[in-house]
Amino acid sequence: MNWLDEGALYSQIAMFLREDLGRGDITTQAIIERNTRARGRFVAGERMVVAGLEAAEEVFMTLDSEQQLEAFASDGEEIDGGKVIARTSGFADVLLAGERVAINLLQRLSGIATLTRAFVRAVEGTNTEIVDTRKTTPGLRMLEKYAVLLGGGRNHRYGLDDAVVIKANHVMVSGGIASAVKRAKEKLGHLHKIEIEVQNERDIADALENGADMLLFDGLRTDAVTRLVSVAREIDSDIKIECAGAITLDNVHSYAEAGADLISIGELTNSARAMNVSFQIQPY
Amino acid sequence: MNWLDEGALYSQIAMFLREDLGRGDITTQAIIERNTRARGRFVAGERMVVAGLEAAEEVFMTLDSEQQLEAFASDGEEIDGGKVIARTSGFADVLLAGERVAINLLQRLSGIATLTRAFVRAVEGTNTEIVDTRKTTPGLRMLEKYAVLLGGGRNHRYGLDDAVVIKANHVMVSGGIASAVKRAKEKLGHLHKIEIEVQNERDIADALENGADMLLFDGLRTDAVTRLVSVAREIDSDIKIECAGAITLDNVHSYAEAGADLISIGELTNSARAMNVSFQIQPY
Amino acid sequence: MNWLDEGALYSQIAMFLREDLGRGDITTQAIIERNTRARGRFVAGERMVVAGLEAAEEVFMTLDSEQQLEAFASDGEEIDGGKVIARTSGFADVLLAGERVAINLLQRLSGIATLTRAFVRAVEGTNTEIVDTRKTTPGLRMLEKYAVLLGGGRNHRYGLDDAVVIKANHVMVSGGIASAVKRAKEKLGHLHKIEIEVQNERDIADALENGADMLLFDGLRTDAVTRLVSVAREIDSDIKIECAGAITLDNVHSYAEAGADLISIGELTNSARAMNVSFQIQPY
Amino acid sequence: MNWLDEGALYSQIAMFLREDLGRGDITTQAIIERNTRARGRFVAGERMVVAGLEAAEEVFMTLDSEQQLEAFASDGEEIDGGKVIARTSGFADVLLAGERVAINLLQRLSGIATLTRAFVRAVEGTNTEIVDTRKTTPGLRMLEKYAVLLGGGRNHRYGLDDAVVIKANHVMVSGGIASAVKRAKEKLGHLHKIEIEVQNERDIADALENGADMLLFDGLRTDAVTRLVSVAREIDSDIKIECAGAITLDNVHSYAEAGADLISIGELTNSARAMNVSFQIQPY
Amino acid sequence: MNWLDEGALYSQIAMFLREDLGRGDITTQAIIERNTRARGRFVAGERMVVAGLEAAEEVFMTLDSEQQLEAFASDGEEIDGGKVIARTSGFADVLLAGERVAINLLQRLSGIATLTRAFVRAVEGTNTEIVDTRKTTPGLRMLEKYAVLLGGGRNHRYGLDDAVVIKANHVMVSGGIASAVKRAKEKLGHLHKIEIEVQNERDIADALENGADMLLFDGLRTDAVTRLVSVAREIDSDIKIECAGAITLDNVHSYAEAGADLISIGELTNSARAMNVSFQIQPY
Amino acid sequence: MNWLDEGALYSQIAMFLREDLGRGDITTQAIIERNTRARGRFVAGERMVVAGLEAAEEVFMTLDSEQQLEAFASDGEEIDGGKVIARTSGFADVLLAGERVAINLLQRLSGIATLTRAFVRAVEGTNTEIVDTRKTTPGLRMLEKYAVLLGGGRNHRYGLDDAVVIKANHVMVSGGIASAVKRAKEKLGHLHKIEIEVQNERDIADALENGADMLLFDGLRTDAVTRLVSVAREIDSDIKIECAGAITLDNVHSYAEAGADLISIGELTNSARAMNVSFQIQPY
């Protein structure tokens, strides 16, 4: 993530800490002496692709600007269970106050990176790329899309404002594929490519004849994909094709072989399970 | 959720919309006439406990204060796949702009409610209650804890500031169970109950003799739980006991039978998969 | 502007009012009775294309939600000096508190729309379109780009995040045109078109051979434009070409004739003079 | 500007950057290596009074706290075209991300300072001072008023809350000059001076007999100004007089000679054209 | 208070409620049925000048926009103990959630208004006015200054930005009274009057000869005030004089008789005790 | 206060400074040279318990991050009138801009700490503790509760969300003491103790039989307290008892002797008078 994301990261994490801390960590304040020092370490409980170390460090630095993490793995690295991912030392109250938010982020983002890696592996040997969707957790999009990159996937658009994708719902209320593509090209064509969802030969012809730059097949079976890819490539041999819709680790390879350039997987961000990561504190 | 949560809900959803919309939905602006009206409906793609309808409605109302949802199921209701959950009608651009955020919320919260319901069913016939944890998605805690309630679970503390739970990490840096409980009672005892994590007979004695109100067993096997529950209840027959730590749908019933009053399940909020919900738009 | 912009508009105008009002309008509070009612009207002091009426109305509605404008011209309409643009009636203290912010907006936005209209007229009869730039007043970009639309121009990108334009400064630090275009296509090519600044035949060849979708000529004389357009169109007959750089009302037509598809004019937003608009209040 | 303005400056510039950057500079991220270093310099394209260097530096420092400007001219200095105003070196992505906002500020503020300087020169040899108005760009008032100071002008009030100016619109709804001045003196007279707009001998008498501290002539011709100044000074030889209303570089000197102590010029802030300033980047 | 203050009032009260409510009123949520309705009334426990009714109403309206107060006294009215000040009816949870913030405001503001009224009474029959200071509670200045008005006092400046008062601390670091007044007149003299703290004859002469508009005597005994007033009035018979510094209800009348035009009392806002007001809830 | 409070402290103080400074300290800007250096010292004008030094230092550091206080007393220390509490040196304009906010905080918080100390002394020799209430100044709760700690008191709950206290108003609308306690235990009993207001023997029996953990007597005379304490202790010898309601320095000792464990005093935070503290500036 670049400087801008880091800036945004800081305020997000301050918000996450406020959510967990409210008026303060009353347990720690009651039982731990103010300046007690301690060490803590994050340990992987299973094999995983690590993601979120930068975010976890920011958690502690937001609480105490001098509390850095010493990392023993890097974001995007695949590690075995049992490995110490990072350690930190500092004030015990800071470690205890930040622990939960840091772990929640590490577990979730590593879960996304790990699942992405599995999908990427499943299409190895093809030219297909795994991309994410806008099915991200509300409020966490930038972090989750970053975890997808770490897993080896690519990012699709970041929001409704930075790319044009005309879906079936748009076509339904805009009077058909031909007119939708035409209008989009007229209004936005000098900046953006026009991607449009199509469901059959007729749609493909309407889309390509009016200048669509990319096709989206959503919820089709692989045999239909194979057939429609060849229809489309006959009209425009360079046309980019994206497949979406309930594609799983089991069938993703066959979609890749069916000719999709991009396969988008909503599950990467909305159904990855949390990786097992623990945080162990020790006194000096 | 009560009026306060609704107030908070409003600003959260405005933030979620800004995340997705950025400078605006360029696709819709380019191809849909400004005042086109349309109807939309949310359809369940599988059996689920519905959660998030109030949030989904707020998404559309944030975009257009007159756009309400007509619900055909209520939050907390268990429905079959295929059922129309709710419908709405209004301006097409509002439906298309809010669709993704509304679905993301419905899918995630229904996932949590559905998984919670499964755990609650698994302990039916015992006196044990299923509770959530602080292992929530950063930024979504109040919504996710509400989904747990809808699933039939109960909420544990909302943050570090509203209840005292002394975990192993606290004990490690605070000089032992006895002194930790003593201090907590001294500083916070007139308002809060003191819950503390214990691992063996000695810990239990130390905790109860110093006035702990509740015990937490984390990561113990069921036979250990059975034994330690009886040790604890001999000292204080009313003592409340919570079990935590990688308890699954398969073994949760045996933990309940081992005598836990509360079983806390992090997976409810950090690993529930998104339910399948779709949004279908039609013109008038 | 659509609902999203209106939402943003509201907070911007509240900020503008706070800037002018500080702790309150002490003159009015001292000398005008609290519930005095009055009428006010905006009068054009010269021929102009009106822009900002929606914004001006929002100024008064922010102060008193029931204070609407009755408009006698619409945004984008060209009117003669002397015409009453709009009138309003309500509390005198609201009219006096909002007057300056409303006029500042009307004068500035009408200035932009009027200047844009002049450029659009100057290229009438050609296929060239007048577009704006990112040379907008900091903080006012969306309003100023809306004024350009009202004047008959088109908008170029809204910010650095929604379109790819590789300028000479980028080329300078990225190792040349060929590699810059290649990388951009690789990373962003499935969503965005790639526009790049070129200065000579060699640049054009490098850009087009690597897949650039659009060329930018910045600061060239018209004869150079004519020549390079023909060079480019020989390689790719459909290639879009934008001209920029100190193009004035006097020479814009010759740039259009030289073959530019788009001419971008920074002056539209950074040097338009304020139109003469006055606000006259009368008691009942 | 003092520490407070700098504080305010920081948040304003962060807002301006967010306006331009949105989710990030996708062009630079795609084609420039992360840690590439580069140098940049601002060059004046014409003779101008420089204003906005402090703001331009803040732009880069907001992106990277260690990125300072080395200035070769100071705010308020008049320089020739061709002069390098300042240079900076640092990360290329920071230079490219901040370039546009920095230039937009420098061009606009230098435009205001340069125009102010021209008006100040035009009244040289008289005792008249050039002052600004509240006809500033919404959101930029403090910066624009600072540019007026750099140009040699003086600031009139900063908002409706820090000084009392009774204009014709106030008189219209408050029952006349005499009663307006009386009330203002009663309510605010121990802190503020009372300035009031007058149009003829009768107004002047009403204003001065009731204790006005300053008179405003708005839109009068120079001969009327000469006559009314002498009427006013006969009643109160020390009375301060301000002239306003479409006064230009051509006629400002004659207004000064007609006896105005202050001449306020709205054009300084609402119609100054942007100065020509460019930013040139070079790799190391 | 006018519309602007009401706007500010709304956000302040939302902040006050968040401070008290945190994540919600857990007692009420646990034991009161959601839609239970109730009535409540504010009762004065002693004789007082009422202040804060508008604020108290805003508290309930912030929680539930339809929950208005029916007032039986008006802000600024002096009432006897036992009187019902206002009543309201609505949802029990809203009454219970808003009760404390509403009472805290009513008690504090009525305390200020009541104390102000006592000081105003103490100087009745003289021409002296009682004014407040900047010794207000941080965060509550506008509300507290409004309470002073309701008590019959007048407001001094609202902050450091809206009037010029040169105190001993300024004189100490600015090189003496004469130069301080001269500079202030030069820089700010056309808008603001210059008030300056003086301690003896010499100071008075220095101040008045350089154009000071108002004198401040701080911490002088009444005999010194009498003497210095006459010294000052000999030089400028109209000069306004303010007395400050530990003036009490017991001696305020003698300061008034000593010739002060204004007497400023910090105690009004920093030491008024809370009035006794209770809130009684009844079910329907 | 811990790191979290310091974080909150910073934004609060920035808000307090904006309230006082508005657009800037015009007096200082007009008459003090920009880089003038000066020294300042806070002097106690009477015997007091100091509170607010950390806050006062934060005021100056918010204006200039290098401007620290050198303290000669510590928060919570009791000092005599005449003592220099702290001194600071730095830029004169920073000292003058921060002076008033810093003093306002020191005076108010020291007032609370001093009054608390007096109540604590009055119950010396008993086992009773003095606690604060939610009758704090809106917006200042955390600072005021911290001042109570410094005075030797203890804090009651911080808001409606972190402890359960069932007052007469709750009982009135919830159907009686027995059912209120029962519901609270059911919903919140595993985390929080249940405190309830009781007025007579019957109430006490209803409360204790249903499991209340703590009783509140509000507004009872000492003889009634003595009698009801013995009634309660007969049922539950360990039951904690709090007394509240217009208890004064004169009668607090007799309430302590009557058997209250906690005595809560609203006056600590809503009616403490400001301590006399002055700030004296000297040039170098």
Short mmCIF file of N, CA, C and O in Angstrom, two decimals, chain C residues 7-53:
data_model
loop_
_atom_site.label_atom_id
_atom_site.label_comp_id
_atom_site.label_asym_id
_atom_site.label_seq_id
_atom_site.Cartn_x
_atom_site.Cartn_y
_atom_site.Cartn_z
N GLY C 7 -25.41 15.65 -1.75
CA GLY C 7 -25.00 15.36 -0.38
C GLY C 7 -23.70 16.08 -0.07
O GLY C 7 -23.58 16.77 0.93
N ALA C 8 -22.73 15.93 -0.96
CA ALA C 8 -21.45 16.60 -0.76
C ALA C 8 -21.66 18.11 -0.74
O ALA C 8 -21.04 18.83 0.03
N LEU C 9 -22.52 18.59 -1.64
CA LEU C 9 -22.81 20.02 -1.74
C LEU C 9 -23.23 20.58 -0.40
O LEU C 9 -22.78 21.65 0.04
N TYR C 10 -24.10 19.84 0.26
CA TYR C 10 -24.60 20.33 1.54
C TYR C 10 -23.48 20.59 2.54
O TYR C 10 -23.40 21.65 3.16
N SER C 11 -22.57 19.63 2.69
CA SER C 11 -21.52 19.85 3.69
C SER C 11 -20.54 20.93 3.26
O SER C 11 -20.03 21.67 4.10
N GLN C 12 -20.31 21.02 1.96
CA GLN C 12 -19.42 22.09 1.49
C GLN C 12 -20.00 23.45 1.82
O GLN C 12 -19.31 24.34 2.28
N ILE C 13 -21.29 23.59 1.55
CA ILE C 13 -21.89 24.91 1.74
C ILE C 13 -21.98 25.24 3.21
O ILE C 13 -21.80 26.40 3.61
N ALA C 14 -22.21 24.25 4.03
CA ALA C 14 -22.19 24.51 5.47
C ALA C 14 -20.80 25.01 5.86
O ALA C 14 -20.66 25.94 6.67
N MET C 15 -19.77 24.44 5.27
CA MET C 15 -18.40 24.88 5.56
C MET C 15 -18.17 26.30 5.06
O MET C 15 -17.57 27.13 5.75
N PHE C 16 -18.68 26.60 3.88
CA PHE C 16 -18.51 27.96 3.35
C PHE C 16 -19.22 28.97 4.25
O PHE C 16 -18.71 30.07 4.49
N LEU C 17 -20.39 28.61 4.73
CA LEU C 17 -21.12 29.52 5.61
C LEU C 17 -20.36 29.72 6.92
O LEU C 17 -20.26 30.84 7.43
N ARG C 18 -19.84 28.64 7.47
CA ARG C 18 -19.06 28.80 8.71
C ARG C 18 -17.86 29.72 8.48
O ARG C 18 -17.51 30.50 9.34
N GLU C 19 -17.26 29.59 7.31
CA GLU C 19 -16.11 30.45 7.01
C GLU C 19 -16.51 31.92 7.04
O GLU C 19 -15.75 32.77 7.53
N ASP C 20 -17.68 32.23 6.53
CA ASP C 20 -18.09 33.63 6.46
C ASP C 20 -18.75 34.09 7.75
O ASP C 20 -18.62 35.25 8.15
N LEU C 21 -19.46 33.22 8.41
CA LEU C 21 -20.26 33.63 9.56
C LEU C 21 -19.51 33.54 10.88
O LEU C 21 -19.82 34.28 11.82
N GLY C 22 -18.52 32.66 10.97
CA GLY C 22 -17.84 32.51 12.25
C GLY C 22 -18.85 32.32 13.36
O GLY C 22 -19.70 31.44 13.29
N ARG C 23 -18.80 33.16 14.36
CA ARG C 23 -19.73 33.03 15.50
C ARG C 23 -21.09 33.67 15.22
O ARG C 23 -21.95 33.70 16.09
N GLY C 24 -21.29 34.24 14.04
CA GLY C 24 -22.60 34.80 13.72
C GLY C 24 -22.48 36.19 13.10
O GLY C 24 -21.46 36.85 13.21
N ASP C 25 -23.54 36.62 12.43
CA ASP C 25 -23.57 37.89 11.72
C ASP C 25 -23.89 38.99 12.72
O ASP C 25 -25.05 39.32 12.97
N ILE C 26 -22.86 39.60 13.29
CA ILE C 26 -23.11 40.52 14.41
C ILE C 26 -23.83 41.79 13.97
O ILE C 26 -24.59 42.37 14.72
N THR C 27 -23.61 42.20 12.75
CA THR C 27 -24.30 43.41 12.29
C THR C 27 -25.81 43.18 12.26
O THR C 27 -26.59 43.96 12.84
N THR C 28 -26.21 42.12 11.62
CA THR C 28 -27.63 41.83 11.51
C THR C 28 -28.25 41.58 12.88
O THR C 28 -29.35 42.07 13.19
N GLN C 29 -27.56 40.80 13.70
CA GLN C 29 -28.10 40.52 15.03
C GLN C 29 -28.29 41.79 15.84
O GLN C 29 -29.21 41.90 16.65
N ALA C 30 -27.42 42.77 15.59
CA ALA C 30 -27.53 44.00 16.37
C ALA C 30 -28.66 44.90 15.89
O ALA C 30 -29.29 45.59 16.70
N ILE C 31 -28.92 44.92 14.58
CA ILE C 31 -29.82 45.97 14.11
C ILE C 31 -31.13 45.50 13.50
O ILE C 31 -32.01 46.31 13.26
N ILE C 32 -31.25 44.20 13.22
CA ILE C 32 -32.51 43.73 12.60
C ILE C 32 -33.31 42.93 13.63
O ILE C 32 -32.78 42.02 14.26
N GLU C 33 -34.58 43.25 13.76
CA GLU C 33 -35.45 42.48 14.65
C GLU C 33 -35.50 41.02 14.22
O GLU C 33 -35.60 40.73 13.02
N ARG C 34 -35.51 40.13 15.19
CA ARG C 34 -35.38 38.71 14.92
C ARG C 34 -36.30 38.15 13.83
O ARG C 34 -35.87 37.43 12.96
N ASN C 35 -37.57 38.48 13.84
CA ASN C 35 -38.50 37.83 12.91
C ASN C 35 -38.91 38.68 11.72
O ASN C 35 -39.88 38.37 11.03
N THR C 36 -38.14 39.73 11.47
CA THR C 36 -38.41 40.58 10.30
C THR C 36 -38.37 39.75 9.01
O THR C 36 -37.46 38.96 8.82
N ARG C 37 -39.37 39.94 8.17
CA ARG C 37 -39.36 39.22 6.90
C ARG C 37 -38.95 40.16 5.77
O ARG C 37 -39.13 41.37 5.86
N ALA C 38 -38.36 39.59 4.73
CA ALA C 38 -37.92 40.42 3.61
C ALA C 38 -37.91 39.59 2.34
O ALA C 38 -38.05 38.37 2.38
N ARG C 39 -37.76 40.30 1.22
CA ARG C 39 -37.65 39.63 -0.08
C ARG C 39 -36.30 39.98 -0.69
O ARG C 39 -35.78 41.09 -0.47
N GLY C 40 -35.74 39.09 -1.44
CA GLY C 40 -34.48 39.40 -2.10
C GLY C 40 -34.50 38.88 -3.52
O GLY C 40 -35.26 37.97 -3.85
N ARG C 41 -33.69 39.50 -4.40
CA ARG C 41 -33.62 38.98 -5.76
C ARG C 41 -32.20 39.13 -6.31
O ARG C 41 -31.49 40.09 -6.02
N PHE C 42 -31.82 38.12 -7.07
CA PHE C 42 -30.53 38.12 -7.73
C PHE C 42 -30.71 38.69 -9.13
O PHE C 42 -31.58 38.23 -9.88
N VAL C 43 -29.89 39.68 -9.47
CA VAL C 43 -30.02 40.32 -10.77
C VAL C 43 -28.70 40.20 -11.53
O VAL C 43 -27.63 40.47 -10.97
N ALA C 44 -28.80 39.78 -12.79
CA ALA C 44 -27.61 39.69 -13.63
C ALA C 44 -27.17 41.09 -14.03
O ALA C 44 -27.99 41.89 -14.50
N GLY C 45 -25.88 41.37 -13.89
CA GLY C 45 -25.38 42.70 -14.28
C GLY C 45 -24.80 42.72 -15.67
O GLY C 45 -24.34 43.76 -16.14
N GLU C 46 -24.82 41.59 -16.35
CA GLU C 46 -24.26 41.51 -17.71
C GLU C 46 -24.76 40.22 -18.35
O GLU C 46 -25.34 39.38 -17.68
N ARG C 47 -24.52 40.05 -19.65
CA ARG C 47 -24.90 38.82 -20.34
C ARG C 47 -24.06 37.67 -19.78
O ARG C 47 -22.85 37.80 -19.61
N MET C 48 -24.68 36.53 -19.52
CA MET C 48 -23.92 35.43 -18.91
C MET C 48 -24.67 34.10 -19.08
O MET C 48 -25.88 34.08 -19.31
N VAL C 49 -23.92 33.00 -18.97
CA VAL C 49 -24.53 31.68 -18.82
C VAL C 49 -24.64 31.44 -17.31
O VAL C 49 -23.64 31.44 -16.60
N VAL C 50 -25.86 31.24 -16.84
CA VAL C 50 -26.08 31.08 -15.40
C VAL C 50 -25.58 29.72 -14.92
O VAL C 50 -25.84 28.69 -15.56
N ALA C 51 -24.88 29.72 -13.81
CA ALA C 51 -24.51 28.46 -13.15
C ALA C 51 -24.45 28.71 -11.66
O ALA C 51 -24.03 29.78 -11.22
N GLY C 52 -24.91 27.73 -10.88
CA GLY C 52 -24.81 27.87 -9.43
C GLY C 52 -26.13 28.13 -8.74
O GLY C 52 -26.17 28.34 -7.52
N LEU C 53 -27.23 28.09 -9.48
CA LEU C 53 -28.53 28.36 -8.83
C LEU C 53 -28.85 27.31 -7.78
O LEU C 53 -29.35 27.63 -6.71
#
